[in-house]
């Protein structure tokens, strides 16, 4: 659909559907990106004062679990029985994420601060650090090095490194997942669930390891991705649960209440996975199979359109927040109303949405098409046969 027609549909509130897209899941992508955005704003400016709301927003990093589980679900949907081959698959993944990822890193280069020091040895060490950071980011492996978490754009791009790892694992996992019985699917989900839960619990019980390892290292986020993939197998192979949206609604309210009361008592955000994972899985299941108020809301064209630009919305959050931090005094002196945290949040949201729309139509989509046209796939090895 041309950009002008998509924007027209957005303004008119009409459903937007291309091919077999599950519209509520597209809307859910934006909801997850928005949760993470509010979380980052709250970290920087303490916008929300009401204790219950503040505690929920301060745990907004749980939105990353939505991203990983949704990614697993959608990729399993698209590729579990696909005629696509391995080359197609990896070209599609590269075309989908790398152009925006590259630009998001490029525009935040001014905030890469590595001291080169005064002595020759210090300059060599500083230069080696810079080269190491660049290489790890170019090959999207930075999340495997916890020391890099606080450098440059890594606080935002670590999740792309996790995604790339999950992309690499999926072709190996699909043949095994497709062979699972219903009992096997349940046992795998239970095993993955307990692995993820125990990771967060260990951070509560023992000191010494923090966010860059348990929260951001790819191996510890893989269970969420695979549970998302297994959720698709349940949707595909099991009878649909009628009125599942009612259960989902109460589960979501329960999660919000839990976060609003418990807050940060469980550490590293993944400490909440014991509840977050089943609620997110139920939400994805409901949005894929059922009707209900949430399905209706997330299927409206504003949410669908925002879902389409959600990757840019997430990727350019770091730039937006860095600009706010750098020029906050000038911005608030020019626009005193923005001294109010909620007004500043709204202004940042509008700016980021406009930037994301530009990124989607001018970078993400054109680059995706160009890459796919430049490297047409010719391999005959199908994903489902990757390890057979």
GROMACS .gro file of C-alpha atoms in nm:
model
  388
    1UNK     CA    1   0.000   0.000   0.000
    2UNK     CA    2   0.148   0.342  -0.096
    3UNK     CA    3   0.252   0.566   0.190
    4UNK     CA    4  -0.015   0.826   0.112
    5UNK     CA    5  -0.292   0.564   0.127
    6UNK     CA    6  -0.159   0.423   0.454
    7UNK     CA    7  -0.159   0.769   0.612
    8UNK     CA    8  -0.510   0.832   0.472
    9UNK     CA    9  -0.631   0.507   0.626
   10UNK     CA   10  -0.465   0.609   0.953
   11UNK     CA   11  -0.651   0.941   0.957
   12UNK     CA   12  -0.981   0.776   0.868
   13UNK     CA   13  -0.943   0.499   1.123
   14UNK     CA   14  -0.995   0.225   0.865
   15UNK     CA   15  -0.843  -0.121   0.894
   16UNK     CA   16  -0.525  -0.175   0.697
   17UNK     CA   17  -0.454  -0.527   0.580
   18UNK     CA   18  -0.201  -0.657   0.334
   19UNK     CA   19  -0.167  -1.024   0.249
   20UNK     CA   20  -0.242  -1.231   0.563
   21UNK     CA   21  -0.112  -0.990   0.823
   22UNK     CA   22  -0.258  -1.040   1.170
   23UNK     CA   23  -0.351  -0.680   1.238
   24UNK     CA   24  -0.379  -0.695   1.620
   25UNK     CA   25  -0.026  -0.833   1.643
   26UNK     CA   26   0.102  -0.542   1.435
   27UNK     CA   27  -0.072  -0.309   1.678
   28UNK     CA   28   0.081  -0.501   1.968
   29UNK     CA   29   0.429  -0.424   1.833
   30UNK     CA   30   0.362  -0.056   1.880
   31UNK     CA   31   0.216  -0.110   2.227
   32UNK     CA   32   0.539  -0.284   2.328
   33UNK     CA   33   0.753  -0.006   2.178
   34UNK     CA   34   0.544   0.256   2.359
   35UNK     CA   35   0.585   0.078   2.693
   36UNK     CA   36   0.963   0.075   2.647
   37UNK     CA   37   0.959   0.443   2.544
   38UNK     CA   38   0.769   0.544   2.859
   39UNK     CA   39   1.009   0.333   3.064
   40UNK     CA   40   1.310   0.519   2.922
   41UNK     CA   41   1.146   0.859   2.971
   42UNK     CA   42   1.064   0.770   3.331
   43UNK     CA   43   1.423   0.667   3.398
   44UNK     CA   44   1.548   1.002   3.277
   45UNK     CA   45   1.283   1.248   3.400
   46UNK     CA   46   1.058   1.078   3.661
   47UNK     CA   47   0.744   1.191   3.479
   48UNK     CA   48   0.489   0.976   3.660
   49UNK     CA   49   0.439   1.049   4.030
   50UNK     CA   50   0.139   0.835   4.128
   51UNK     CA   51   0.303   0.538   4.306
   52UNK     CA   52   0.096   0.267   4.137
   53UNK     CA   53   0.146   0.406   3.784
   54UNK     CA   54   0.509   0.495   3.852
   55UNK     CA   55   0.593   0.140   3.958
   56UNK     CA   56   0.432  -0.003   3.643
   57UNK     CA   57   0.618   0.236   3.413
   58UNK     CA   58   0.946   0.178   3.595
   59UNK     CA   59   0.914  -0.191   3.507
   60UNK     CA   60   0.835  -0.108   3.144
   61UNK     CA   61   1.142  -0.299   3.028
   62UNK     CA   62   0.920  -0.608   3.047
   63UNK     CA   63   0.799  -0.482   2.709
   64UNK     CA   64   1.112  -0.641   2.563
   65UNK     CA   65   0.963  -0.981   2.643
   66UNK     CA   66   0.671  -0.889   2.418
   67UNK     CA   67   0.914  -0.814   2.134
   68UNK     CA   68   1.103  -1.142   2.165
   69UNK     CA   69   0.796  -1.361   2.208
   70UNK     CA   70   0.609  -1.187   1.927
   71UNK     CA   71   0.912  -1.224   1.702
   72UNK     CA   72   0.925  -1.598   1.770
   73UNK     CA   73   0.554  -1.633   1.701
   74UNK     CA   74   0.556  -1.438   1.374
   75UNK     CA   75   0.868  -1.603   1.235
   76UNK     CA   76   0.729  -1.946   1.314
   77UNK     CA   77   0.404  -1.844   1.145
   78UNK     CA   78   0.588  -1.733   0.834
   79UNK     CA   79   0.850  -2.004   0.804
   80UNK     CA   80   0.744  -2.327   0.977
   81UNK     CA   81   0.590  -2.467   0.656
   82UNK     CA   82   0.734  -2.212   0.418
   83UNK     CA   83   0.873  -2.284   0.075
   84UNK     CA   84   1.132  -2.017   0.147
   85UNK     CA   85   1.492  -2.130   0.149
   86UNK     CA   86   1.774  -2.039   0.382
   87UNK     CA   87   1.912  -1.770   0.157
   88UNK     CA   88   1.568  -1.609   0.126
   89UNK     CA   89   1.528  -1.623   0.501
   90UNK     CA   90   1.856  -1.456   0.591
   91UNK     CA   91   1.824  -1.195   0.317
   92UNK     CA   92   1.476  -1.109   0.443
   93UNK     CA   93   1.602  -1.079   0.800
   94UNK     CA   94   1.900  -0.866   0.694
   95UNK     CA   95   1.678  -0.641   0.483
   96UNK     CA   96   1.430  -0.608   0.767
   97UNK     CA   97   1.658  -0.493   1.047
   98UNK     CA   98   2.002  -0.384   0.929
   99UNK     CA   99   1.941  -0.055   0.741
  100UNK     CA  100   1.758   0.113   1.030
  101UNK     CA  101   1.996  -0.046   1.280
  102UNK     CA  102   2.293   0.099   1.088
  103UNK     CA  103   2.141   0.447   1.061
  104UNK     CA  104   2.040   0.447   1.430
  105UNK     CA  105   2.401   0.375   1.521
  106UNK     CA  106   2.536   0.631   1.277
  107UNK     CA  107   2.324   0.921   1.403
  108UNK     CA  108   2.424   0.854   1.765
  109UNK     CA  109   2.799   0.856   1.693
  110UNK     CA  110   2.840   1.204   1.850
  111UNK     CA  111   2.755   1.042   2.185
  112UNK     CA  112   3.026   0.776   2.156
  113UNK     CA  113   3.267   0.892   2.424
  114UNK     CA  114   3.586   0.694   2.464
  115UNK     CA  115   3.876   0.877   2.620
  116UNK     CA  116   4.202   0.830   2.432
  117UNK     CA  117   4.411   0.949   2.726
  118UNK     CA  118   4.744   1.130   2.721
  119UNK     CA  119   5.007   0.858   2.708
  120UNK     CA  120   5.083   0.637   2.412
  121UNK     CA  121   4.955   0.328   2.593
  122UNK     CA  122   4.629   0.500   2.687
  123UNK     CA  123   4.577   0.610   2.327
  124UNK     CA  124   4.636   0.257   2.201
  125UNK     CA  125   4.394   0.116   2.459
  126UNK     CA  126   4.129   0.377   2.377
  127UNK     CA  127   4.165   0.314   2.005
  128UNK     CA  128   4.138  -0.061   2.060
  129UNK     CA  129   3.819  -0.007   2.261
  130UNK     CA  130   3.667   0.202   1.982
  131UNK     CA  131   3.759  -0.056   1.718
  132UNK     CA  132   3.618  -0.337   1.933
  133UNK     CA  133   3.290  -0.151   1.978
  134UNK     CA  134   3.259  -0.078   1.607
  135UNK     CA  135   3.333  -0.435   1.500
  136UNK     CA  136   3.094  -0.588   1.753
  137UNK     CA  137   2.820  -0.348   1.645
  138UNK     CA  138   2.878  -0.394   1.272
  139UNK     CA  139   2.838  -0.770   1.313
  140UNK     CA  140   2.554  -0.723   1.568
  141UNK     CA  141   2.722  -0.933   1.837
  142UNK     CA  142   2.756  -0.662   2.102
  143UNK     CA  143   2.510  -0.821   2.345
  144UNK     CA  144   2.753  -1.109   2.397
  145UNK     CA  145   2.997  -0.867   2.562
  146UNK     CA  146   2.839  -0.732   2.885
  147UNK     CA  147   3.109  -0.466   2.921
  148UNK     CA  148   2.970  -0.285   2.616
  149UNK     CA  149   2.618  -0.236   2.751
  150UNK     CA  150   2.673   0.122   2.869
  151UNK     CA  151   2.864   0.239   2.563
  152UNK     CA  152   2.722   0.445   2.276
  153UNK     CA  153   2.395   0.310   2.134
  154UNK     CA  154   2.437  -0.035   2.290
  155UNK     CA  155   2.183   0.038   2.562
  156UNK     CA  156   1.924   0.032   2.284
  157UNK     CA  157   2.079  -0.192   2.019
  158UNK     CA  158   2.150  -0.491   2.244
  159UNK     CA  159   1.803  -0.625   2.164
  160UNK     CA  160   1.884  -0.632   1.793
  161UNK     CA  161   2.187  -0.845   1.878
  162UNK     CA  162   1.953  -1.080   2.065
  163UNK     CA  163   1.719  -1.091   1.765
  164UNK     CA  164   2.003  -1.178   1.528
  165UNK     CA  165   2.099  -1.470   1.750
  166UNK     CA  166   1.738  -1.590   1.755
  167UNK     CA  167   1.721  -1.556   1.376
  168UNK     CA  168   2.026  -1.780   1.347
  169UNK     CA  169   1.878  -2.040   1.583
  170UNK     CA  170   1.533  -2.060   1.420
  171UNK     CA  171   1.626  -2.258   1.104
  172UNK     CA  172   1.787  -2.517   1.332
  173UNK     CA  173   1.486  -2.521   1.565
  174UNK     CA  174   1.204  -2.541   1.309
  175UNK     CA  175   1.254  -2.907   1.205
  176UNK     CA  176   1.262  -3.017   1.570
  177UNK     CA  177   0.965  -2.800   1.668
  178UNK     CA  178   0.756  -2.930   1.379
  179UNK     CA  179   0.809  -3.288   1.498
  180UNK     CA  180   0.689  -3.222   1.852
  181UNK     CA  181   0.369  -3.381   1.976
  182UNK     CA  182   0.126  -3.178   2.184
  183UNK     CA  183   0.281  -3.323   2.497
  184UNK     CA  184   0.626  -3.239   2.366
  185UNK     CA  185   0.524  -2.878   2.302
  186UNK     CA  186   0.394  -2.841   2.656
  187UNK     CA  187   0.705  -2.998   2.808
  188UNK     CA  188   0.930  -2.771   2.603
  189UNK     CA  189   0.733  -2.461   2.705
  190UNK     CA  190   0.751  -2.563   3.071
  191UNK     CA  191   1.126  -2.621   3.048
  192UNK     CA  192   1.189  -2.289   2.874
  193UNK     CA  193   0.962  -2.111   3.120
  194UNK     CA  194   1.150  -2.243   3.422
  195UNK     CA  195   1.487  -2.160   3.266
  196UNK     CA  196   1.376  -1.800   3.213
  197UNK     CA  197   1.217  -1.777   3.558
  198UNK     CA  198   1.522  -1.921   3.732
  199UNK     CA  199   1.746  -1.668   3.557
  200UNK     CA  200   1.553  -1.382   3.713
  201UNK     CA  201   1.526  -1.560   4.048
  202UNK     CA  202   1.902  -1.619   4.063
  203UNK     CA  203   1.958  -1.245   4.025
  204UNK     CA  204   1.735  -1.193   4.328
  205UNK     CA  205   1.907  -1.456   4.540
  206UNK     CA  206   2.271  -1.394   4.448
  207UNK     CA  207   2.476  -1.081   4.395
  208UNK     CA  208   2.749  -1.015   4.143
  209UNK     CA  209   2.578  -1.029   3.805
  210UNK     CA  210   2.358  -0.760   3.662
  211UNK     CA  211   2.163  -0.626   3.370
  212UNK     CA  212   2.423  -0.670   3.092
  213UNK     CA  213   2.434  -1.046   3.154
  214UNK     CA  214   2.098  -1.183   3.262
  215UNK     CA  215   1.886  -0.912   3.103
  216UNK     CA  216   2.069  -0.851   2.775
  217UNK     CA  217   2.275  -1.157   2.685
  218UNK     CA  218   2.110  -1.345   2.396
  219UNK     CA  219   2.118  -1.692   2.550
  220UNK     CA  220   1.904  -1.573   2.842
  221UNK     CA  221   1.640  -1.421   2.611
  222UNK     CA  222   1.621  -1.719   2.376
  223UNK     CA  223   1.356  -1.896   2.590
  224UNK     CA  224   1.112  -1.609   2.532
  225UNK     CA  225   1.164  -1.629   2.156
  226UNK     CA  226   1.114  -2.007   2.151
  227UNK     CA  227   0.806  -1.987   2.373
  228UNK     CA  228   0.664  -1.743   2.119
  229UNK     CA  229   0.736  -1.999   1.844
  230UNK     CA  230   0.567  -2.271   2.049
  231UNK     CA  231   0.265  -2.045   2.100
  232UNK     CA  232   0.216  -2.048   1.724
  233UNK     CA  233   0.223  -2.430   1.724
  234UNK     CA  234  -0.054  -2.425   1.984
  235UNK     CA  235  -0.260  -2.188   1.771
  236UNK     CA  236  -0.197  -2.400   1.464
  237UNK     CA  237  -0.255  -2.748   1.603
  238UNK     CA  238  -0.493  -2.716   1.896
  239UNK     CA  239  -0.865  -2.633   1.913
  240UNK     CA  240  -0.932  -2.265   1.969
  241UNK     CA  241  -1.036  -2.162   2.320
  242UNK     CA  242  -1.361  -1.970   2.296
  243UNK     CA  243  -1.375  -1.629   2.462
  244UNK     CA  244  -1.007  -1.645   2.545
  245UNK     CA  245  -1.007  -1.265   2.552
  246UNK     CA  246  -1.187  -1.275   2.888
  247UNK     CA  247  -0.903  -1.476   3.042
  248UNK     CA  248  -0.652  -1.248   2.872
  249UNK     CA  249  -0.818  -0.936   3.009
  250UNK     CA  250  -0.807  -1.061   3.367
  251UNK     CA  251  -0.450  -1.184   3.320
  252UNK     CA  252  -0.338  -0.844   3.189
  253UNK     CA  253  -0.511  -0.665   3.477
  254UNK     CA  254  -0.344  -0.906   3.717
  255UNK     CA  255  -0.002  -0.834   3.566
  256UNK     CA  256  -0.058  -0.458   3.585
  257UNK     CA  257  -0.169  -0.490   3.949
  258UNK     CA  258   0.131  -0.706   4.033
  259UNK     CA  259   0.376  -0.458   3.877
  260UNK     CA  260   0.199  -0.163   4.040
  261UNK     CA  261   0.232  -0.322   4.382
  262UNK     CA  262   0.558  -0.518   4.364
  263UNK     CA  263   0.745  -0.273   4.141
  264UNK     CA  264   1.117  -0.340   4.131
  265UNK     CA  265   1.126  -0.595   4.412
  266UNK     CA  266   1.217  -0.861   4.157
  267UNK     CA  267   1.537  -0.748   3.983
  268UNK     CA  268   1.647  -0.696   3.625
  269UNK     CA  269   1.290  -0.690   3.487
  270UNK     CA  270   1.322  -1.054   3.379
  271UNK     CA  271   1.255  -1.134   3.744
  272UNK     CA  272   0.891  -1.079   3.651
  273UNK     CA  273   0.901  -1.340   3.375
  274UNK     CA  274   0.724  -1.596   3.592
  275UNK     CA  275   0.410  -1.389   3.526
  276UNK     CA  276   0.503  -1.186   3.217
  277UNK     CA  277   0.567  -1.487   2.993
  278UNK     CA  278   0.228  -1.659   3.041
  279UNK     CA  279   0.040  -1.328   3.014
  280UNK     CA  280   0.220  -1.230   2.693
  281UNK     CA  281   0.172  -1.580   2.546
  282UNK     CA  282  -0.200  -1.564   2.627
  283UNK     CA  283  -0.220  -1.215   2.475
  284UNK     CA  284  -0.056  -1.328   2.150
  285UNK     CA  285  -0.282  -1.633   2.142
  286UNK     CA  286  -0.592  -1.421   2.196
  287UNK     CA  287  -0.500  -1.161   1.937
  288UNK     CA  288  -0.439  -1.438   1.684
  289UNK     CA  289  -0.754  -1.643   1.741
  290UNK     CA  290  -1.025  -1.451   1.921
  291UNK     CA  291  -1.237  -1.144   1.923
  292UNK     CA  292  -1.272  -0.893   2.201
  293UNK     CA  293  -1.206  -0.531   2.290
  294UNK     CA  294  -0.827  -0.555   2.269
  295UNK     CA  295  -0.844  -0.724   1.928
  296UNK     CA  296  -1.074  -0.448   1.804
  297UNK     CA  297  -0.856  -0.165   1.939
  298UNK     CA  298  -0.525  -0.300   1.809
  299UNK     CA  299  -0.680  -0.372   1.468
  300UNK     CA  300  -0.771  -0.008   1.410
  301UNK     CA  301  -0.562   0.158   1.145
  302UNK     CA  302  -0.391   0.407   1.382
  303UNK     CA  303  -0.245   0.120   1.585
  304UNK     CA  304  -0.165  -0.084   1.275
  305UNK     CA  305   0.015   0.210   1.115
  306UNK     CA  306   0.204   0.281   1.436
  307UNK     CA  307   0.290  -0.089   1.449
  308UNK     CA  308   0.442  -0.068   1.103
  309UNK     CA  309   0.675   0.212   1.210
  310UNK     CA  310   0.739   0.057   1.553
  311UNK     CA  311   1.086  -0.075   1.464
  312UNK     CA  312   1.196   0.279   1.380
  313UNK     CA  313   1.009   0.403   1.687
  314UNK     CA  314   1.214   0.169   1.903
  315UNK     CA  315   1.543   0.219   1.719
  316UNK     CA  316   1.538   0.599   1.729
  317UNK     CA  317   1.442   0.623   2.097
  318UNK     CA  318   1.809   0.646   2.193
  319UNK     CA  319   1.865   0.940   1.957
  320UNK     CA  320   1.555   1.117   2.090
  321UNK     CA  321   1.658   1.071   2.453
  322UNK     CA  322   2.018   1.173   2.383
  323UNK     CA  323   1.898   1.491   2.212
  324UNK     CA  324   1.670   1.566   2.507
  325UNK     CA  325   1.949   1.512   2.757
  326UNK     CA  326   2.197   1.724   2.561
  327UNK     CA  327   1.967   2.016   2.478
  328UNK     CA  328   1.720   1.999   2.766
  329UNK     CA  329   1.808   2.343   2.901
  330UNK     CA  330   1.776   2.510   2.561
  331UNK     CA  331   1.450   2.329   2.486
  332UNK     CA  332   1.282   2.417   2.814
  333UNK     CA  333   1.401   2.778   2.802
  334UNK     CA  334   1.255   2.817   2.454
  335UNK     CA  335   0.935   2.630   2.543
  336UNK     CA  336   0.872   2.670   2.918
  337UNK     CA  337   0.567   2.443   2.903
  338UNK     CA  338   0.808   2.153   2.844
  339UNK     CA  339   0.940   2.194   3.198
  340UNK     CA  340   0.633   1.989   3.282
  341UNK     CA  341   0.738   1.626   3.251
  342UNK     CA  342   0.414   1.507   3.094
  343UNK     CA  343   0.425   1.784   2.832
  344UNK     CA  344   0.787   1.695   2.760
  345UNK     CA  345   0.690   1.329   2.721
  346UNK     CA  346   0.412   1.418   2.478
  347UNK     CA  347   0.645   1.641   2.275
  348UNK     CA  348   0.910   1.368   2.267
  349UNK     CA  349   0.648   1.116   2.157
  350UNK     CA  350   0.532   1.340   1.871
  351UNK     CA  351   0.890   1.407   1.762
  352UNK     CA  352   0.981   1.038   1.777
  353UNK     CA  353   0.667   0.935   1.587
  354UNK     CA  354   0.742   1.184   1.309
  355UNK     CA  355   1.105   1.071   1.298
  356UNK     CA  356   0.995   0.707   1.289
  357UNK     CA  357   0.752   0.767   1.004
  358UNK     CA  358   1.027   0.936   0.806
  359UNK     CA  359   1.263   0.649   0.886
  360UNK     CA  360   1.006   0.390   0.779
  361UNK     CA  361   0.918   0.549   0.445
  362UNK     CA  362   1.261   0.689   0.356
  363UNK     CA  363   1.499   0.427   0.499
  364UNK     CA  364   1.341   0.103   0.619
  365UNK     CA  365   1.111   0.019   0.328
  366UNK     CA  366   1.327   0.149   0.038
  367UNK     CA  367   1.637  -0.023   0.179
  368UNK     CA  368   1.449  -0.347   0.237
  369UNK     CA  369   1.330  -0.357  -0.122
  370UNK     CA  370   1.672  -0.261  -0.255
  371UNK     CA  371   1.849  -0.538  -0.061
  372UNK     CA  372   1.600  -0.803  -0.169
  373UNK     CA  373   1.628  -0.692  -0.531
  374UNK     CA  374   2.006  -0.680  -0.514
  375UNK     CA  375   2.044  -1.034  -0.380
  376UNK     CA  376   1.769  -1.254  -0.523
  377UNK     CA  377   1.779  -1.596  -0.359
  378UNK     CA  378   1.881  -1.899  -0.564
  379UNK     CA  379   1.951  -2.156  -0.294
  380UNK     CA  380   1.731  -2.464  -0.293
  381UNK     CA  381   1.780  -2.565   0.071
  382UNK     CA  382   1.452  -2.504   0.253
  383UNK     CA  383   1.441  -2.391   0.613
  384UNK     CA  384   1.238  -2.696   0.717
  385UNK     CA  385   1.515  -2.918   0.576
  386UNK     CA  386   1.802  -2.713   0.717
  387UNK     CA  387   1.937  -2.985   0.945
  388UNK     CA  388   1.791  -3.292   0.777
   0.00000   0.00000   0.00000
